[in-house]
């Protein structure tokens, strides 16, 4: 089949075959015309002996009965019809279709590496057969056909694509294979469905339906794949939140990672009861970067968005959590309660639990020489609650990463910050800051703020106990 590699040879052969098909179509539909001669519309018997030619059709006396078959013709146009040989025309159309389909076969042979035996099988036939696949080689053959055509594929030439109905049915078949197929094929079908879900909403909905699969292994793989979809999972956030209630610790852990990838927008518009429920589930998992701040800031924002009064549901939930803080990754002696207590105090309208004292409060400096600031974090909680606190761990780079400066001019304009910095971590320790306890840090303002023009400015220093807020463009979703 080396001649297939020569495009001009292929097109000549395909063109000749298609031309033969066109000839058959013509002969079947238009070759046997009446040409003005009267004929029986049933047996096509020559009626010129009893009926005049078409040019004298007005002289025909209707009805006319065929002397051969007895058919009665009541309209003049029945006498001068073209005889259609539909079988010949259909044969011609099939030949034309085969000549066009040969392009697909050639593409599969040259670019997809299929054998002639498999290349001639239409993709629709593969789709129909998919639920009955029992062996890995057969599934890989079908997967290769569709992966080459529907998905990005290492720069290989792409075919003409598939019709939308083919893609939909293929996705349904894959989903049914995940649900009740051979165990060895379920994972491969799920992975292929995930790849299509990156861009196709229908495939995404089918993929999400497997987040509660009865098989724990499939459920875990689906939840892990959902993390790669990021914000595309936002319309299906409830399916992820259900995963936080799973009996399998692995599924709960993976669901937490998906929540992290979806971003803070997932908590917008959520009811207070549901927000508290999801927050409690998140607090029960010790995952680095778990977005507790996002949920707590959503609780705080819900007050400003409403009538200005905190929800009784949220307030009671926060008080319960502060009274019995969740387990800390730092150990049983250090509570993980800084964000919880801070959110509670803000909703109560009280100060605390921690305050940043900047020394000196007012200072002058020259252009191009921003000052050093001594910042002191002090526990001022009005109820005397001890706060779990992380010391250092972010000071080996070009600056302490968990601190941030916000600089405004006298007219309220926010000045640009220096967001890029080298982060090398550092050794950290954890302790409980009791009421009156302090932690001090010297900060060089030039490491956080770009050069300022001459003028008067108001500087606000903020801190977060786990996030590197100095390199973030927006910290409005964090409790700082």
XYZ file of C-alpha atoms in Angstrom:
480
model
C 0.000 0.000 0.000
C 2.898 2.353 -0.674
C 0.801 4.066 -3.346
C -1.393 5.442 -0.553
C 1.513 7.559 0.613
C 1.527 9.369 -2.751
C -1.279 11.892 -2.469
C -1.665 12.457 -6.192
C -1.972 8.742 -6.903
C -4.589 8.375 -4.197
C -6.648 11.298 -5.423
C -6.560 10.058 -9.027
C -7.771 6.602 -8.013
C -10.418 8.008 -5.673
C -11.535 10.462 -8.368
C -11.937 7.725 -10.993
C -13.998 5.604 -8.568
C -16.170 8.592 -7.634
C -16.683 9.399 -11.331
C -17.916 5.851 -11.910
C -20.359 6.335 -9.060
C -21.604 9.604 -10.605
C -22.172 7.830 -13.934
C -24.283 5.193 -12.189
C -26.282 7.852 -10.353
C -26.938 9.643 -13.632
C -27.945 6.461 -15.431
C -30.202 5.433 -12.577
C -32.064 8.722 -12.227
C -32.023 10.523 -15.591
C -30.888 8.152 -18.372
C -34.270 6.571 -19.108
C -36.326 9.680 -19.803
C -39.579 9.627 -21.757
C -38.334 12.132 -24.388
C -41.909 12.986 -25.279
C -42.966 9.332 -25.661
C -46.028 8.172 -23.721
C -45.444 5.166 -21.472
C -47.281 3.304 -18.761
C -46.374 4.567 -15.298
C -46.554 1.017 -13.949
C -44.950 -1.383 -16.452
C -43.451 1.261 -18.796
C -45.186 -0.243 -21.810
C -44.954 1.881 -24.979
C -48.318 3.646 -25.412
C -47.558 5.568 -28.598
C -50.133 3.494 -30.431
C -52.980 4.867 -28.279
C -51.583 8.152 -26.872
C -50.100 11.015 -28.919
C -46.656 12.497 -28.214
C -46.103 15.011 -25.449
C -46.309 18.013 -27.771
C -49.896 16.970 -28.481
C -50.673 16.077 -24.880
C -53.737 18.344 -24.901
C -55.361 15.884 -27.286
C -55.087 13.028 -24.776
C -58.406 11.714 -23.514
C -58.179 10.788 -19.833
C -58.241 8.374 -18.173
C -55.872 6.106 -20.111
C -55.748 2.349 -19.417
C -52.567 0.400 -20.131
C -53.393 -2.550 -22.442
C -50.448 -4.494 -20.978
C -50.926 -4.277 -17.210
C -54.320 -2.590 -16.899
C -53.113 0.393 -14.895
C -55.346 3.451 -15.136
C -53.611 6.849 -15.477
C -55.751 9.864 -14.625
C -53.125 12.620 -15.084
C -51.206 13.573 -18.196
C -47.846 13.836 -16.400
C -48.084 10.146 -15.485
C -47.765 9.315 -19.165
C -44.495 11.163 -19.722
C -42.579 10.353 -16.512
C -38.853 9.577 -16.375
C -38.170 6.006 -15.402
C -35.974 5.883 -12.277
C -33.691 2.925 -11.588
C -33.215 3.527 -7.879
C -31.109 0.449 -7.266
C -28.556 1.622 -9.795
C -28.606 5.131 -8.278
C -28.145 3.780 -4.752
C -25.245 1.641 -5.987
C -23.675 4.769 -7.479
C -24.118 6.709 -4.233
C -22.503 3.859 -2.297
C -19.523 3.908 -4.642
C -19.184 7.695 -4.197
C -19.430 7.301 -0.422
C -16.765 4.592 -0.437
C -14.446 6.775 -2.504
C -14.841 9.595 0.033
C -14.509 7.222 2.973
C -11.252 5.936 1.515
C -9.698 9.251 2.591
C -10.473 8.373 6.202
C -9.067 4.882 5.745
C -5.877 6.288 4.221
C -5.522 8.750 7.106
C -5.844 5.958 9.664
C -3.323 3.787 7.825
C -0.674 6.477 7.392
C -1.021 8.596 10.525
C -2.649 6.412 13.184
C -0.815 3.208 12.404
C -3.949 1.075 12.118
C -4.054 -2.070 10.048
C -6.270 -2.254 6.983
C -8.532 -4.705 8.813
C -9.337 -2.165 11.532
C -9.017 1.025 9.472
C -11.999 0.154 7.294
C -14.320 -0.161 10.328
C -16.366 3.068 10.784
C -16.041 4.928 14.056
C -19.806 4.658 14.627
C -19.449 0.885 14.673
C -16.754 1.212 17.334
C -19.048 3.422 19.401
C -21.848 0.886 19.222
C -19.524 -1.958 20.224
C -17.832 -0.173 23.141
C -20.082 -1.429 26.017
C -19.296 -5.029 25.050
C -15.531 -4.627 25.005
C -13.910 -7.290 27.178
C -10.182 -7.094 26.431
C -7.534 -4.413 26.827
C -6.197 -4.567 23.217
C -9.659 -3.958 21.788
C -10.245 -1.007 24.106
C -6.829 0.452 23.258
C -7.710 0.222 19.579
C -10.942 2.160 20.107
C -9.254 4.616 22.468
C -6.503 5.244 19.933
C -9.022 5.962 17.193
C -10.861 8.561 19.261
C -7.816 9.965 21.039
C -6.199 10.732 17.699
C -9.299 12.470 16.436
C -10.823 14.258 19.430
C -7.897 15.155 21.668
C -4.590 17.060 21.363
C -2.102 14.485 20.170
C 1.591 15.390 20.047
C 1.241 17.464 16.915
C 0.109 14.560 14.727
C -2.165 15.396 11.782
C -5.802 15.552 12.760
C -8.751 14.143 10.822
C -11.954 15.979 9.997
C -13.303 15.473 13.488
C -16.494 13.797 14.581
C -20.074 14.849 14.480
C -21.441 16.179 17.755
C -23.830 13.230 18.081
C -20.911 10.812 17.737
C -18.992 12.544 20.511
C -22.009 12.542 22.817
C -22.754 8.857 22.293
C -19.082 7.987 22.688
C -18.977 9.816 26.017
C -22.125 8.037 27.197
C -20.606 4.698 26.238
C -17.425 5.501 28.141
C -19.454 6.495 31.191
C -21.380 3.223 31.094
C -18.087 1.348 30.796
C -16.825 3.110 33.932
C -20.028 2.209 35.735
C -20.333 -1.456 34.846
C -17.466 -2.484 32.593
C -14.596 -4.866 33.095
C -12.488 -3.836 36.150
C -9.352 -3.626 34.032
C -11.032 -1.175 31.618
C -12.809 1.135 34.055
C -9.735 3.175 34.883
C -8.790 3.696 31.233
C -12.343 4.738 30.361
C -12.378 7.194 33.279
C -9.062 8.733 32.234
C -10.275 9.227 28.680
C -13.500 10.792 29.926
C -11.433 13.127 32.109
C -9.326 14.233 29.148
C -12.442 15.147 27.194
C -13.892 16.922 30.252
C -11.076 19.480 30.057
C -12.984 21.249 27.265
C -16.349 19.525 26.812
C -19.172 20.322 29.266
C -21.133 17.165 28.438
C -18.108 14.993 29.211
C -17.590 17.009 32.394
C -21.104 16.240 33.633
C -20.625 12.543 32.953
C -17.254 12.589 34.708
C -18.686 14.314 37.782
C -21.356 11.610 38.043
C -18.593 9.151 38.997
C -17.446 11.143 42.035
C -19.858 9.026 44.082
C -19.076 5.729 42.340
C -19.769 2.669 44.477
C -16.193 1.481 43.993
C -13.818 3.334 46.331
C -10.882 3.016 43.943
C -12.850 4.535 41.053
C -14.221 7.213 43.380
C -10.691 8.121 44.459
C -9.408 8.256 40.879
C -12.340 10.442 39.827
C -11.761 12.838 42.729
C -8.045 13.015 41.974
C -8.815 13.790 38.334
C -11.289 16.484 39.366
C -8.400 18.411 40.896
C -6.892 18.911 37.426
C -10.118 20.540 36.208
C -9.725 23.489 38.583
C -12.412 26.149 38.204
C -14.333 24.043 35.687
C -15.606 22.153 38.720
C -17.321 25.249 40.167
C -20.770 24.415 38.708
C -20.422 20.952 40.278
C -19.067 22.011 43.659
C -21.779 20.155 45.584
C -20.517 16.851 44.198
C -17.076 17.703 45.593
C -18.464 18.763 48.974
C -20.265 15.416 49.210
C -16.837 13.829 48.834
C -15.760 15.567 52.053
C -18.288 13.387 53.880
C -16.943 10.153 52.418
C -16.055 7.223 54.658
C -12.750 6.785 52.853
C -9.958 9.050 54.218
C -8.325 8.978 50.784
C -11.424 10.373 49.088
C -11.784 13.068 51.768
C -8.169 14.124 51.297
C -8.535 14.303 47.506
C -11.827 16.207 47.805
C -10.053 18.781 49.963
C -7.449 19.263 47.253
C -10.213 19.795 44.682
C -11.747 22.471 46.929
C -8.348 24.203 47.000
C -8.106 24.131 43.205
C -11.617 25.523 42.664
C -10.714 28.785 44.355
C -12.627 31.068 46.738
C -15.485 31.765 44.293
C -17.079 28.428 45.223
C -18.342 29.855 48.541
C -20.104 32.862 47.013
C -23.880 32.697 47.347
C -23.798 29.686 49.676
C -26.346 29.551 52.479
C -25.109 30.064 56.041
C -26.023 26.505 57.052
C -24.216 24.959 54.099
C -21.223 27.243 54.585
C -20.847 26.153 58.196
C -21.260 22.503 57.248
C -18.564 22.655 54.562
C -16.256 24.655 56.841
C -16.544 22.024 59.560
C -15.720 19.293 57.060
C -12.689 21.245 55.865
C -11.480 21.840 59.409
C -11.520 18.094 60.038
C -8.884 17.551 57.326
C -5.293 18.604 57.908
C -4.255 19.612 54.384
C -1.590 22.185 53.658
C -3.250 25.169 52.033
C -6.787 24.107 52.997
C -8.880 27.238 52.306
C -10.280 27.808 55.785
C -9.691 31.520 55.212
C -11.937 31.513 52.146
C -14.872 30.155 54.097
C -14.340 32.400 57.101
C -13.977 35.496 54.924
C -17.200 34.451 53.143
C -18.882 34.396 56.565
C -17.593 37.887 57.323
C -18.642 39.192 53.892
C -22.144 37.758 54.311
C -22.711 40.279 57.111
C -21.821 43.287 54.978
C -23.892 41.899 52.101
C -26.955 41.500 54.348
C -28.493 43.763 56.954
C -25.239 44.255 58.856
C -26.137 41.738 61.561
C -24.183 38.477 61.820
C -26.121 35.285 61.232
C -27.044 33.403 64.396
C -26.086 30.163 62.647
C -22.607 31.421 61.797
C -22.035 32.985 65.223
C -23.030 29.818 67.055
C -20.853 27.690 64.785
C -17.828 29.941 65.296
C -18.261 29.948 69.080
C -18.465 26.147 69.076
C -15.288 25.897 67.012
C -13.406 28.382 69.187
C -14.467 26.500 72.326
C -13.227 23.198 70.862
C -10.653 24.075 68.151
C -9.907 21.487 65.439
C -6.780 19.316 65.589
C -3.574 21.089 64.683
C -0.738 19.781 62.560
C 1.540 21.417 65.125
C 0.588 19.036 67.899
C -2.054 18.749 70.638
C -0.622 21.613 72.705
C -0.936 24.286 70.017
C -4.512 25.078 68.852
C -5.232 25.915 65.196
C -7.564 28.767 66.086
C -6.065 32.040 64.822
C -8.372 32.454 61.808
C -11.416 31.173 63.727
C -11.018 33.583 66.638
C -10.202 36.475 64.286
C -13.375 35.892 62.248
C -15.441 35.639 65.446
C -14.060 38.897 66.876
C -14.709 40.749 63.623
C -18.302 39.564 63.531
C -18.693 40.553 67.183
C -17.237 43.991 66.457
C -14.487 43.551 69.038
C -10.706 43.794 68.837
C -8.410 40.829 68.783
C -7.189 38.328 69.053
C -3.855 39.622 67.702
C -2.736 43.154 66.965
C 0.312 44.432 65.077
C 2.104 47.322 66.753
C 4.503 49.234 64.509
C 7.396 51.137 66.071
C 7.798 54.009 65.419
C 4.256 55.007 64.484
C 5.306 58.033 62.401
C 8.605 58.466 60.592
C 10.300 60.459 57.879
C 12.656 59.143 55.233
C 14.510 60.260 52.157
C 13.520 59.475 48.595
C 14.959 56.086 47.645
C 15.660 55.108 51.266
C 12.633 53.370 52.758
C 12.940 52.678 56.481
C 13.169 49.559 58.596
C 10.103 48.922 60.741
C 9.962 46.987 63.968
C 6.626 45.094 64.017
C 5.311 43.503 67.220
C 2.454 40.980 67.218
C 0.635 41.008 70.579
C -2.223 38.889 71.901
C -4.925 41.327 73.001
C -7.888 38.967 72.938
C -10.623 40.366 75.216
C -11.549 36.876 76.439
C -7.932 35.875 77.059
C -7.932 32.978 74.544
C -4.510 31.546 73.743
C -3.724 31.647 70.001
C -1.702 29.039 68.107
C 1.123 30.865 66.321
C 3.905 29.961 63.898
C 7.240 31.702 64.452
C 9.632 32.192 61.538
C 9.756 29.578 58.772
C 9.667 32.235 56.046
C 12.805 34.280 56.669
C 15.540 32.590 54.638
C 14.669 34.307 51.394
C 14.870 37.939 50.425
C 12.209 38.901 52.998
C 9.760 37.374 55.516
C 7.042 36.106 53.188
C 4.031 36.094 55.535
C 4.101 39.861 56.030
C 2.647 42.478 53.713
C 2.668 46.273 53.354
C -0.231 48.275 52.009
C 0.764 51.831 51.130
C -1.753 54.561 50.274
C -1.205 58.186 49.388
C -3.167 60.945 51.110
C -5.737 60.866 48.273
C -6.300 57.117 48.783
C -4.303 55.808 45.822
C -2.730 52.370 46.417
C 0.975 52.337 45.608
C 2.518 49.386 43.709
C 4.081 46.578 45.726
C 7.152 44.470 45.072
C 5.491 41.086 44.558
C 8.483 39.106 43.309
C 10.756 37.667 45.968
C 12.925 34.630 46.556
C 11.369 32.173 48.988
C 13.685 29.672 50.663
C 11.553 28.787 53.675
C 13.294 28.529 57.013
C 13.172 26.747 60.316
C 9.945 27.359 62.202
C 8.544 26.662 65.618
C 5.047 26.763 67.070
C 3.738 28.071 70.338
C 0.603 29.370 71.992
C 0.528 33.137 72.404
C -1.283 33.811 75.667
C -2.817 37.179 76.383
C -0.014 39.787 76.552
C 2.573 37.552 74.806
C 4.399 39.092 71.841
C 6.419 38.184 68.783
C 8.765 40.715 67.169
C 10.073 41.018 63.619
C 12.161 43.700 61.902
C 10.953 44.395 58.362
C 12.737 46.335 55.625
C 10.076 48.292 53.805
C 12.107 48.481 50.578
C 11.772 44.710 50.197
C 7.972 44.994 50.020
C 7.275 48.342 48.342
C 8.600 49.850 45.145
C 10.252 53.266 45.261
C 7.816 55.991 46.295
C 7.739 59.569 45.012
C 7.931 62.409 47.465
C 4.758 62.693 49.504
C 2.853 61.624 52.566
C 1.640 58.044 52.872
C -0.302 55.787 55.197
C 1.233 52.349 55.685
C -0.694 49.309 56.946
C 1.263 46.189 57.943
C -0.606 42.857 57.805
C 0.352 39.284 58.649
C -0.876 35.771 57.888
C 0.225 32.752 59.844
C 0.549 30.316 56.922
C 0.151 32.023 53.527
C 2.905 33.975 51.762
C 0.797 37.097 51.347
C 3.723 39.354 50.378
C 3.650 37.881 46.851
C -0.130 37.827 46.398
C -1.930 40.378 44.265
C -5.184 40.039 46.214
C -5.633 39.075 49.863
C -9.296 40.057 50.196
C -10.310 36.386 50.572
C -7.918 35.787 53.467
C -8.181 36.496 57.174
C -5.195 38.825 57.753
